[in-house]
XYZ file of C-alpha atoms in Angstrom:
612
model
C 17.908 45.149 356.271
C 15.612 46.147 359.127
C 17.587 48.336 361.436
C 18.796 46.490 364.868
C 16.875 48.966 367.318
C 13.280 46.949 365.370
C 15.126 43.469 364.223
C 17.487 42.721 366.956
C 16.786 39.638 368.884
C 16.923 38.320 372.453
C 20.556 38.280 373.979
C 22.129 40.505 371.289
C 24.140 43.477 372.288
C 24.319 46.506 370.638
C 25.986 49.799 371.515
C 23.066 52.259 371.976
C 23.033 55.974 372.827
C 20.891 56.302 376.263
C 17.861 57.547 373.648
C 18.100 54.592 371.721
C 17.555 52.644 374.302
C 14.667 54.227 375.601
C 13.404 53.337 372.029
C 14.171 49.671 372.071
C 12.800 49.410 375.461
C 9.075 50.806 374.300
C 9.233 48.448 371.629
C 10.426 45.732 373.666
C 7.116 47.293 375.903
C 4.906 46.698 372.291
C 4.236 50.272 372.242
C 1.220 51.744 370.196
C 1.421 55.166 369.850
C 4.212 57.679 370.409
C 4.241 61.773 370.540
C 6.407 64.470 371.381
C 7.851 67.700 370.794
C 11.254 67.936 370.355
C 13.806 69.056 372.748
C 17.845 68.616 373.553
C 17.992 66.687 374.819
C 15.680 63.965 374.059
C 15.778 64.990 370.829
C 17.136 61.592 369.869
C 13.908 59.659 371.151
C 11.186 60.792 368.471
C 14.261 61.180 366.202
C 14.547 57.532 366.280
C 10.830 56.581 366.365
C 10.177 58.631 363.113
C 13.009 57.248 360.792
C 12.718 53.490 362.594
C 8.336 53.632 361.728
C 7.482 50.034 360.881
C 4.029 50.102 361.004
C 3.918 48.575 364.509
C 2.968 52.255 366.112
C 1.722 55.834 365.564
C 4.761 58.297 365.870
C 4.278 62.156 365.510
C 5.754 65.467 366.051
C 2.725 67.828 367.722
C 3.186 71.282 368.014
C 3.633 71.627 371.382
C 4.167 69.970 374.352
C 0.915 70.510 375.752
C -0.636 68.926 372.206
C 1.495 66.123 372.410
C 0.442 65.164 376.190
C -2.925 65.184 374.994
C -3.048 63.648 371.762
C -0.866 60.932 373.919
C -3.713 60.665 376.797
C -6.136 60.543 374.394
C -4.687 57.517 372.616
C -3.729 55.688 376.226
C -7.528 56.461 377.142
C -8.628 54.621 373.905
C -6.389 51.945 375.181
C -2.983 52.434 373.579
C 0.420 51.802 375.211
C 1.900 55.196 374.655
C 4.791 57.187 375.024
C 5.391 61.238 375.246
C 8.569 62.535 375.130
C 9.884 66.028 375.773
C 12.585 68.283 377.823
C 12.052 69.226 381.330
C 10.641 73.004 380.516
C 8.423 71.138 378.422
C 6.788 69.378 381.064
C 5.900 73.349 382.633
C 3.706 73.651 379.219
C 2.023 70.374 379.508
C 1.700 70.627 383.193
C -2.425 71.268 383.163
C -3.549 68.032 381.330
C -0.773 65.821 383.198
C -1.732 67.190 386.821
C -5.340 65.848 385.646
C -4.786 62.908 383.742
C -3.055 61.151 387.203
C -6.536 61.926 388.628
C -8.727 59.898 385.801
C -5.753 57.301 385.134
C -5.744 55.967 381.841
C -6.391 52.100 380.934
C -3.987 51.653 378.466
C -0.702 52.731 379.657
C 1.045 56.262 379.450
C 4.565 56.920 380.144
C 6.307 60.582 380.042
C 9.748 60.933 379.392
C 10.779 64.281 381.043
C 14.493 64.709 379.529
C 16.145 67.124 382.287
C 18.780 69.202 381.733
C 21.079 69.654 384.720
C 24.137 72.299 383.687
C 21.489 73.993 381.243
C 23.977 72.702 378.459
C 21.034 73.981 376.088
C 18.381 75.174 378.282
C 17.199 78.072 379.200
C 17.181 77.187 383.113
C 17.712 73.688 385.158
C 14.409 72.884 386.669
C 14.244 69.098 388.770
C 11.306 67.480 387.449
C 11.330 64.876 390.251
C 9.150 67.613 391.949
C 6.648 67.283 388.933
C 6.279 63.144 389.764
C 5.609 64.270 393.230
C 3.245 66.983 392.556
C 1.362 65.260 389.896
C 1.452 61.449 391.423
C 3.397 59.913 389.045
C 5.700 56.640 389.706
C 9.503 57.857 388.463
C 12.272 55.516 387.060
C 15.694 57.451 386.881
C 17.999 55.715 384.700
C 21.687 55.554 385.248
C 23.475 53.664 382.105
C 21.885 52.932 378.389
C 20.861 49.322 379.672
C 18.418 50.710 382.430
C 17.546 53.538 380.584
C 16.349 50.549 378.181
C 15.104 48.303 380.471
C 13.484 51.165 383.189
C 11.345 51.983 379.589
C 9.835 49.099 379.243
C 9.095 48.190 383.498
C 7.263 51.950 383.389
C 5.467 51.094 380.547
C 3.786 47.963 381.689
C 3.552 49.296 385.304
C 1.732 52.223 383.262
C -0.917 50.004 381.682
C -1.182 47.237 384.617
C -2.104 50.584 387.472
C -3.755 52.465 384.607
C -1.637 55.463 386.371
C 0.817 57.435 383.943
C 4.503 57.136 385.293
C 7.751 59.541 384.812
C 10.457 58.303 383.272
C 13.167 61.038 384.685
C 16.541 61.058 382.854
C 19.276 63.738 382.415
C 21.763 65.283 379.868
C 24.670 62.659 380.490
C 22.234 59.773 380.443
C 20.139 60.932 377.153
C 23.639 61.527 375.300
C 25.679 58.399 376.777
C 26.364 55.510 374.834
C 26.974 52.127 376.318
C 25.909 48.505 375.972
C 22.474 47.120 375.474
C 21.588 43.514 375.893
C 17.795 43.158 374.155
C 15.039 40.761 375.309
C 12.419 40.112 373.289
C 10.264 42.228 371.164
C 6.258 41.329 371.187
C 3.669 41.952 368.652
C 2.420 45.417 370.184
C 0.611 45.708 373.105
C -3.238 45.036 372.868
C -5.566 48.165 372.868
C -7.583 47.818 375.843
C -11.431 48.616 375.576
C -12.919 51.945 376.814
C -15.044 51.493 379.295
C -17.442 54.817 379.062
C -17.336 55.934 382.803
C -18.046 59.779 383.084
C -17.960 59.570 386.929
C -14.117 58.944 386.232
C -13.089 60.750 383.337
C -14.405 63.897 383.465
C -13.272 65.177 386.333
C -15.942 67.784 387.737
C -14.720 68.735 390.911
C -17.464 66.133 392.573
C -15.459 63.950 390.470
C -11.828 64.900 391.133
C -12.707 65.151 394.786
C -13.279 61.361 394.770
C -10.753 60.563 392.034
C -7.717 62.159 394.000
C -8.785 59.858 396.342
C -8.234 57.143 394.282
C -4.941 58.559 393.065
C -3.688 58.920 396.738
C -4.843 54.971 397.031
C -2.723 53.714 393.789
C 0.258 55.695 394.503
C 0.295 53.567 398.334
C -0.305 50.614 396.595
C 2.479 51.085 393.906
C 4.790 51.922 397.162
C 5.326 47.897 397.561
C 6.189 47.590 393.932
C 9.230 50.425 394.969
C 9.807 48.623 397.869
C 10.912 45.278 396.704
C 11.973 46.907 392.951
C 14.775 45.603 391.523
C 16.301 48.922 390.697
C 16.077 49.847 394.732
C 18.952 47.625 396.008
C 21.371 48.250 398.939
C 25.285 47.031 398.146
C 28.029 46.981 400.702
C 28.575 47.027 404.783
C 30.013 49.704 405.642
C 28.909 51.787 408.444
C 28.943 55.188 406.450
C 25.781 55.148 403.845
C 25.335 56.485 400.788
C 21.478 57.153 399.490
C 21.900 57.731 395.794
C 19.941 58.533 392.730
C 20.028 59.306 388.760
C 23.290 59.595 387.218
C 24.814 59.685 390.220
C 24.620 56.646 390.734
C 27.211 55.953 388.334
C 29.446 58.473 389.204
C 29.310 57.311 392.446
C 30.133 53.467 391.251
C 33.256 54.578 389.893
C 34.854 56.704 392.655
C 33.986 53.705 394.920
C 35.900 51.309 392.371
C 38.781 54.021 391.663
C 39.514 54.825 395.493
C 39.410 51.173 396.708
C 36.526 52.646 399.383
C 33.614 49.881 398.235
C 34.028 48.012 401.398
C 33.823 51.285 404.046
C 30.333 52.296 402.954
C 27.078 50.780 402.382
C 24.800 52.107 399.484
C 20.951 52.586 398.858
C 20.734 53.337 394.964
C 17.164 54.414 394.076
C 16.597 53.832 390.521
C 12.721 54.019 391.390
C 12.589 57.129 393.174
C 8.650 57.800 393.862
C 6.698 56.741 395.701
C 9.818 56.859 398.038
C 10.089 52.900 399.800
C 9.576 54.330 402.888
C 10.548 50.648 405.050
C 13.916 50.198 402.318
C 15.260 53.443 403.309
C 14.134 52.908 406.897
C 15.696 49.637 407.202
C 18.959 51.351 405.219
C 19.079 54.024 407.828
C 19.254 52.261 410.465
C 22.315 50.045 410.123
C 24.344 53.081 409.088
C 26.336 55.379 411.810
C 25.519 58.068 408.975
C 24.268 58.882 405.804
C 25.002 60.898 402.590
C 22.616 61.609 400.001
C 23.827 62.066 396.333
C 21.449 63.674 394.208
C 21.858 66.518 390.628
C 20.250 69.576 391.580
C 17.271 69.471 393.843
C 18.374 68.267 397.517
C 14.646 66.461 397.160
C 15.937 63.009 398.633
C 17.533 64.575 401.409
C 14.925 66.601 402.885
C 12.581 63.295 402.863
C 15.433 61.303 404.465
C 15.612 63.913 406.877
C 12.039 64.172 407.865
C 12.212 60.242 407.854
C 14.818 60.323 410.146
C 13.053 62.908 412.211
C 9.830 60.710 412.352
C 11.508 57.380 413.646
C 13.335 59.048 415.667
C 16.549 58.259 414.578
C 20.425 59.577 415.777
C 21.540 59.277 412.140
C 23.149 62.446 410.671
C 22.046 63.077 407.375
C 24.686 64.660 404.650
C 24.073 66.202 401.310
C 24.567 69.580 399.440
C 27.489 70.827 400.179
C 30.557 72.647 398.383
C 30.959 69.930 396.101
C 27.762 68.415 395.961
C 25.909 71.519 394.810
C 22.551 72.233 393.783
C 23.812 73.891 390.857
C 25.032 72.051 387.486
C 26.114 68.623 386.555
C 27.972 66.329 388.906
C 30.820 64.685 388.150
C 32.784 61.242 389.822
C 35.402 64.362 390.469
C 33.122 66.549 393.140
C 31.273 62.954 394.963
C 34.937 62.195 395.509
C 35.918 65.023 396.607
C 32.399 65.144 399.035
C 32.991 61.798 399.955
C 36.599 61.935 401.076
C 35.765 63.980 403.978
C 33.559 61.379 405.237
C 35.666 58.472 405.053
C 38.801 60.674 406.129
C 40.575 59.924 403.016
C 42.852 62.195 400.959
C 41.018 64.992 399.716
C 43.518 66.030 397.294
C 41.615 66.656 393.548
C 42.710 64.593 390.394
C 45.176 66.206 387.984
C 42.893 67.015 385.235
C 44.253 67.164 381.367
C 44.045 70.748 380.966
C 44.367 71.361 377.508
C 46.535 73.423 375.007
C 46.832 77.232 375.950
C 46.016 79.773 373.856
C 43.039 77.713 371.930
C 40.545 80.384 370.961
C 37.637 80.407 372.339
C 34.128 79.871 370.369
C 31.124 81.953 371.314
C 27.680 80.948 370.170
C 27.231 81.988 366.575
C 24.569 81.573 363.430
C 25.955 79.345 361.021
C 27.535 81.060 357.953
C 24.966 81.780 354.985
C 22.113 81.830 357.979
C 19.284 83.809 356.735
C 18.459 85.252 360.299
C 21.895 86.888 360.116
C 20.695 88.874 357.215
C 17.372 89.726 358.802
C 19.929 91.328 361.989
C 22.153 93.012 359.977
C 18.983 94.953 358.661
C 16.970 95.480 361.811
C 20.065 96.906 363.157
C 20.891 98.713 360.365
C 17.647 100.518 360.488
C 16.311 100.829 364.312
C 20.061 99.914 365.917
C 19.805 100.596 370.004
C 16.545 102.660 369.339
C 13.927 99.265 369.306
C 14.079 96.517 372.003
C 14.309 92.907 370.616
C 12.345 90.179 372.388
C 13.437 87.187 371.580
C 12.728 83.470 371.841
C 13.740 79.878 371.812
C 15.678 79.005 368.523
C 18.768 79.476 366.238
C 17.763 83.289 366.538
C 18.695 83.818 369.992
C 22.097 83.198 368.494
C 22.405 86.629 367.445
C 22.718 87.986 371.041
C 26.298 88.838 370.993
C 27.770 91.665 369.110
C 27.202 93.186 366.399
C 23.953 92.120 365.757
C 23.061 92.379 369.576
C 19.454 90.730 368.328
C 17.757 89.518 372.513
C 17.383 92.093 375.240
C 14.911 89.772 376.788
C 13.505 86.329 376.429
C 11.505 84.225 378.599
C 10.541 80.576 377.019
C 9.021 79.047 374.143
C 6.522 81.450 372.148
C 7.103 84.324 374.683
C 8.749 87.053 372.289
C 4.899 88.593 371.290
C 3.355 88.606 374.702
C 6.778 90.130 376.242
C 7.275 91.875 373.549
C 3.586 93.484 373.594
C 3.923 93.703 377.015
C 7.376 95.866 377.222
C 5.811 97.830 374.406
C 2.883 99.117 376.853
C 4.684 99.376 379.826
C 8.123 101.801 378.557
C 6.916 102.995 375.303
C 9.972 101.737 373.618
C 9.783 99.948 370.223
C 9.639 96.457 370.337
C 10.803 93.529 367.572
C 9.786 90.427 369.073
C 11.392 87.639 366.819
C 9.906 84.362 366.636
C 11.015 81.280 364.126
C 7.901 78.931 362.376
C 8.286 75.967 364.918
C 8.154 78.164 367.867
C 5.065 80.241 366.061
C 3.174 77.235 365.455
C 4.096 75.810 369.120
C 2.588 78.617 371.237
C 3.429 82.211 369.053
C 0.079 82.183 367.898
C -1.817 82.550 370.924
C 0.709 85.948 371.716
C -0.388 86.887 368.382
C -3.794 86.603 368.925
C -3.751 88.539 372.158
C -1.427 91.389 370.355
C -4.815 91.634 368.117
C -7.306 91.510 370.717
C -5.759 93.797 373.053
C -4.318 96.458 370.367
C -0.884 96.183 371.212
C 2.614 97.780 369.629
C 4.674 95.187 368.389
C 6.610 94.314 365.139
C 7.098 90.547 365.126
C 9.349 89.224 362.726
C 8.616 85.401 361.516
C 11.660 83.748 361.000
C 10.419 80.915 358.244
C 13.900 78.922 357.871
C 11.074 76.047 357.231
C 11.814 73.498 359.790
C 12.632 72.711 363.494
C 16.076 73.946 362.771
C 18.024 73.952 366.557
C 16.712 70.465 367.420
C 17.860 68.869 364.368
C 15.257 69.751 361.636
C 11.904 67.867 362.619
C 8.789 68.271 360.937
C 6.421 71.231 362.177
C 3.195 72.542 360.355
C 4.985 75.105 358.546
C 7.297 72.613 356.639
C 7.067 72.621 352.875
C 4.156 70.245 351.192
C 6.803 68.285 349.262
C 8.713 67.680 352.328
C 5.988 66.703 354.542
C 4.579 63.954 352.153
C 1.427 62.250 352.795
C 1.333 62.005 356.133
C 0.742 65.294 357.074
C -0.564 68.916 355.663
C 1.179 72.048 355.364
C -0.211 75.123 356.798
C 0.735 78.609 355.898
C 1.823 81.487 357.801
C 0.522 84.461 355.976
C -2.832 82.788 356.169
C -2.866 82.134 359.929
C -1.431 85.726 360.959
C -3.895 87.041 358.783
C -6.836 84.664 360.238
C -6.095 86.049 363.737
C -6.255 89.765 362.615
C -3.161 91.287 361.314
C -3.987 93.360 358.574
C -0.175 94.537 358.473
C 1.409 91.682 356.808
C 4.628 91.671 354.773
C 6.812 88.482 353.484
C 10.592 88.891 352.382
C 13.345 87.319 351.472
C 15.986 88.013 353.776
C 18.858 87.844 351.243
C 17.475 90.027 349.337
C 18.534 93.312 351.382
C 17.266 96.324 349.442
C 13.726 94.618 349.302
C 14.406 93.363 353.055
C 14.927 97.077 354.291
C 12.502 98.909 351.894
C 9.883 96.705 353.769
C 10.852 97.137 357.128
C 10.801 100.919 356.593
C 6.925 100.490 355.887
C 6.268 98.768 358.989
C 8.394 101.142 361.222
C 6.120 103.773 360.092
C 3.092 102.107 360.856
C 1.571 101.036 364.443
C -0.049 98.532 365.961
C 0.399 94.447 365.661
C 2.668 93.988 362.096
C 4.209 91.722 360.954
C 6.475 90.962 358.471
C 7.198 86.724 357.451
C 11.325 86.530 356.623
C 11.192 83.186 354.517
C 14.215 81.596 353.057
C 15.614 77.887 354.098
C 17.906 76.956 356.827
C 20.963 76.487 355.042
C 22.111 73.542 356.814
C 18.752 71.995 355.577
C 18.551 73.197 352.286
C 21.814 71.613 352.146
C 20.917 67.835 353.636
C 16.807 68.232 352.938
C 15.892 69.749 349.821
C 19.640 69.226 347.929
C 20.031 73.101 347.587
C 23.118 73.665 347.120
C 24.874 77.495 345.194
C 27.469 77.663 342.881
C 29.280 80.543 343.677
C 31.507 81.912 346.529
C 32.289 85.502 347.794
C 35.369 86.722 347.967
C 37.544 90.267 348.963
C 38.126 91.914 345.654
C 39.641 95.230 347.508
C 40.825 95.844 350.919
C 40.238 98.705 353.637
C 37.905 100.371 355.498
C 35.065 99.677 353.714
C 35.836 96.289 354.247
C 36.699 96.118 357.392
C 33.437 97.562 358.315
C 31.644 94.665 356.815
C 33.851 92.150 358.514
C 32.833 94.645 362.084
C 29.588 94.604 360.976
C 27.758 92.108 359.409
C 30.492 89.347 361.174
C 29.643 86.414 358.415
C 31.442 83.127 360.257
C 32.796 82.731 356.933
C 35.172 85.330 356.884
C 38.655 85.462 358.593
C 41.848 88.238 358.672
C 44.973 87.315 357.464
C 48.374 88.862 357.007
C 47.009 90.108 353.459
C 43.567 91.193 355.066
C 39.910 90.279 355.118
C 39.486 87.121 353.323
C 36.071 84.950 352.833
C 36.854 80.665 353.802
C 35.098 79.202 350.099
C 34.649 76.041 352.481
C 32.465 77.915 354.946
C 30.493 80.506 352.541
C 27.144 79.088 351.655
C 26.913 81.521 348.948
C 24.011 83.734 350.215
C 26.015 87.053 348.298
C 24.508 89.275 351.138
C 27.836 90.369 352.081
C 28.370 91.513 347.980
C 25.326 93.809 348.492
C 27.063 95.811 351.820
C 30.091 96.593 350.107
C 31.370 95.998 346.674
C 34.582 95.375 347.765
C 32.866 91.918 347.735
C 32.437 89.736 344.825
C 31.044 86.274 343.812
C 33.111 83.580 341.751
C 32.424 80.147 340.561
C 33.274 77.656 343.290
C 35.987 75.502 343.148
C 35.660 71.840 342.175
């Protein structure tokens, strides 16, 4: 049975995560082609394109953002309705085609989901990419609940491929992860691919070229104004002399203090769920039948500086309200601090909620590698060998999880595919020793060009390819790296070895990590040596040998003798798997994936058959 997302018909409803939705809304759009690369957290999106693929569109996983935005223009300039999907920091690495492609326009259709991540709840930093729609020129929806996040899809999709301008769909943490109700509307045969129309003098943008097409970018942008202006998703609720200018997720929120606190009829409300171009008369009109007005916006007080400087240019006595103690430009909101902004305004009581607190005394979990993790292995050896004498650069994956103690495995890390060039470049600058670590996704999504500039420019850097062969943090998607068997027809493996050595490295070593004596002997060679080396650690994420290839071991460690020796292995090599008791170290047979690296520190260890 064809899963609802592709079979369900007008009228049902289905409970759909906010990603789901977005997926049922391209289809309802007839969407053509889809790309992305994935990242919490609209991880879900491609997720759900790639195990829902009908036939009905092109779905893949590119190697990096930057790939993905252009395999997706190129297929919306051949005239297919398509749809690129990525994180917010993404959006920095595809910024160069996207701040060009709004110049040319493309004929059939291109929407980019930029999944931001307010709260960094798995981010390395909380950028607003509403500044990105305004820089580049790009229309933004902002979803607020799974049904708009649905139905906003679909309107920027055909707004997409009836202005031929690309368009932002903007969403958030809370509204990617939500779940709520989703009525469907109809699902088309997909969307006709409109004829290319060779026209150099508009799509290759030579600055005579983009001189004239900004222009015309400038033009469409005014024009899609009026659609903003009389959009459905723009509407004002209420009477009340105190207004409210709202956007994004906040919008909820703020829906359910008003309902909660009985204050619905004291204020009047602008919600914005198409944010750019701003409706310039809507919010005009808004502001003046208001005695003031408070702006509710995650992160960025964009919003409020425009209503300002509207309310400077019409000349307005309208106080304008936004960040303030509780509405801060830090972090997620939550219907807790707009209530507690709000009260102030409407000189209600400002007392806070009573908030469950929880149990006392629950431990508390720091970030960790999963037990049997290869990369743990790997750590326990660089440390072992180089300890606080190298500096490890690090970079976006499981392996930044082995910052805390002991393996203390990241002095420094940047973004995505930054661990050579930082790494290279710490090297020159103090002279230290430098391990940059990088895993296979990350290598193949923008390690390769460090690696190639290591070469070039004769740097001093050991970096240290973590093969666990897949996208392991954002829930095992395919990359090039992934083994042939795995990857099926659709798409080729490439190997490692062979590309490090194609860009220059002469100094190439591959191990497997659980294998320590070999692991160590071989990281000894390259400590001697100078220069770019590198050394490939391959073995399988354990979690997806587990659920992918059906890998599963027999046998389980467990504490044969206790004491020091022991002890120092629990201090030292700090498996998740093991735990202290009242008779001493002991190893959890639930939680040991049988690596036996632990049996190789210390023979106090030992392996047995698992239980049944």
């Amino acid at each position: 049975m064809a899963h609802p997302i592709l079979a369900g018909a007008p009228g049902e409803k289905h409970l759909l995560l906010g990603n789901e939705a977005i997926v049922r809304g391209a289809l309802e759009a007839g969407i053509n082609v889809v790309t992305c690369y994935p990242g919490t957290p609209s991880s879900e999106v491609p997720d759900t394109f790639h195990r829902l693929k009908d036939g009905s569109y092109y779905f893949e996983y590119s190697v990096n953002e930057k790939v993905a935005m252009e395999v997706a223009a190129g297929a919306a300039l051949g005239g297919a309705l398509t749809l690129v999907t990525m994180k917010h920091v993404g959006v920095n690495v595809a910024a160069d085609p996207l701040l060009t492609m709004t110049y040319t326009g493309l004929p059939g259709g291109l929407v980019l989901l930029s999944a931001d991540d307010p709260g960094c709840h798995s981010s390395q930093n909380e950028q607003d990419n509403r500044y990105y729609a305004r820089l580049a020129g790009m229309p933004c929806f902002e979803p607020a609940s799974a049904q708009e996040a649905k139905d906003m899809t679909r309107e920027a999709l055909l707004l997409a491929r009836k202005t031929e301008q690309p368009v932002m769909l903007r969403t958030t943490t809370r509204v990617n992860h939500l779940r709520g109700p989703v009525a469907f509307d109809v699902r088309p045969e997909p969307a006709k691919i409109v004829d290319f129309n060779r026209d150099p003098r508009r799509f290759v943008p030579v600055p005579a070229v983009a001189r004239v097409r900004h222009g015309e970018l400038l033009k469409s942008l005014e024009a899609i104004r009026e659609v903003a202006e009389n959009s459905q998703w723009n509407v004002v609720r209420g009477e009340g002399k105190v207004g409210i200018i709202a956007s994004g997720i906040a919008r909820s929120y703020l829906s359910d203090v008003l309902a909660e606190q009985g204050w619905a009829d004291k204020v009047s409300v602008l919600e914005l769920g198409m944010s750019w171009p701003l409706p310039v008369k809507l919010i005009g009109d808004f502001l003046k039948s208001v005695e003031k007005v408070i702006v509710i916006e995650e992160l960025e007080p964009i919003l409020e500086k425009e209503v300002r400087a509207m309310v400077q240019e019409m000349g307005l006595n309208v106080p304008v309200f936004g960040k303030c103690e509780y509405l801060t430009v830090q972090g997620e909101y939550t219907t807790t601090s707009i209530q507690m902004a709000l009260a102030g305004h409407l000189g209600a009581n400002a007392a806070s909620p009573v908030c469950f607190e929880g149990e006392e005394g629950l431990p508390v979990r720091p970030p960790n590698l999963c037990a049997g993790c290869s990369h743990r292995a790997v750590y326990y050896t660089v440390r072992q060998l180089f300890g606080d004498d190298a500096y490890y650069s690090s970079d976006i994956g499981c392996y930044t999880l082995g910052i805390l103690p002991p393996l203390k495995m990241a002095d420094f890390l940047f973004c995505m595919g930054s661990s050579v060039s930082s790494g290279c470049g710490f090297s020159r600058s103090s002279g230290k020793d430098v391990l940059a670590f990088i895993g296979d996704s990350t290598f193949f999504h923008s390690g390769i060009t460090g690696l190639v500039n290591a070469v070039f420019n004769k740097h001093d850097v050991l970096l240290v390819v973590l093969d666990n062969g897949t996208t392991a943090m954002t829930g095992h998607q395919l990359n090039p790296g992934v083994d042939a068997n795995v990857l099926g027809d659709a798409c080729v493996h490439l190997d490692i070895e062979s590309i490090v050595r194609g860009c220059g490295v002469s100094e190439v070593a591959k191990v497997k990590p659980f294998n320590l004596k070999a692991t160590l002997k071989t990281f000894e060679e390259m400590k001697a040596k100078s220069g770019v080396r590198v050394i490939i650690a391959e073995e399988p994420c354990i979690l997806y040998a587990r659920r992918a290839l059906k890998l599963n071991r027999p046998q389980t460690a467990y504490v044969a003798e206790q004491g020091p020796e022991t002890d120092r292995v629990l201090n030292e090599f700090a498996c998740p798997a093991f735990y202290r008791d009242e008779a001493g170290v002991q190893v959890d047979e639930s939680l040991c994936s049988g690596c036996m690296v632990c049996m190789q520190i210390s023979k106090n260890f030992k392996a047995r058959k698992r239980s049944a």
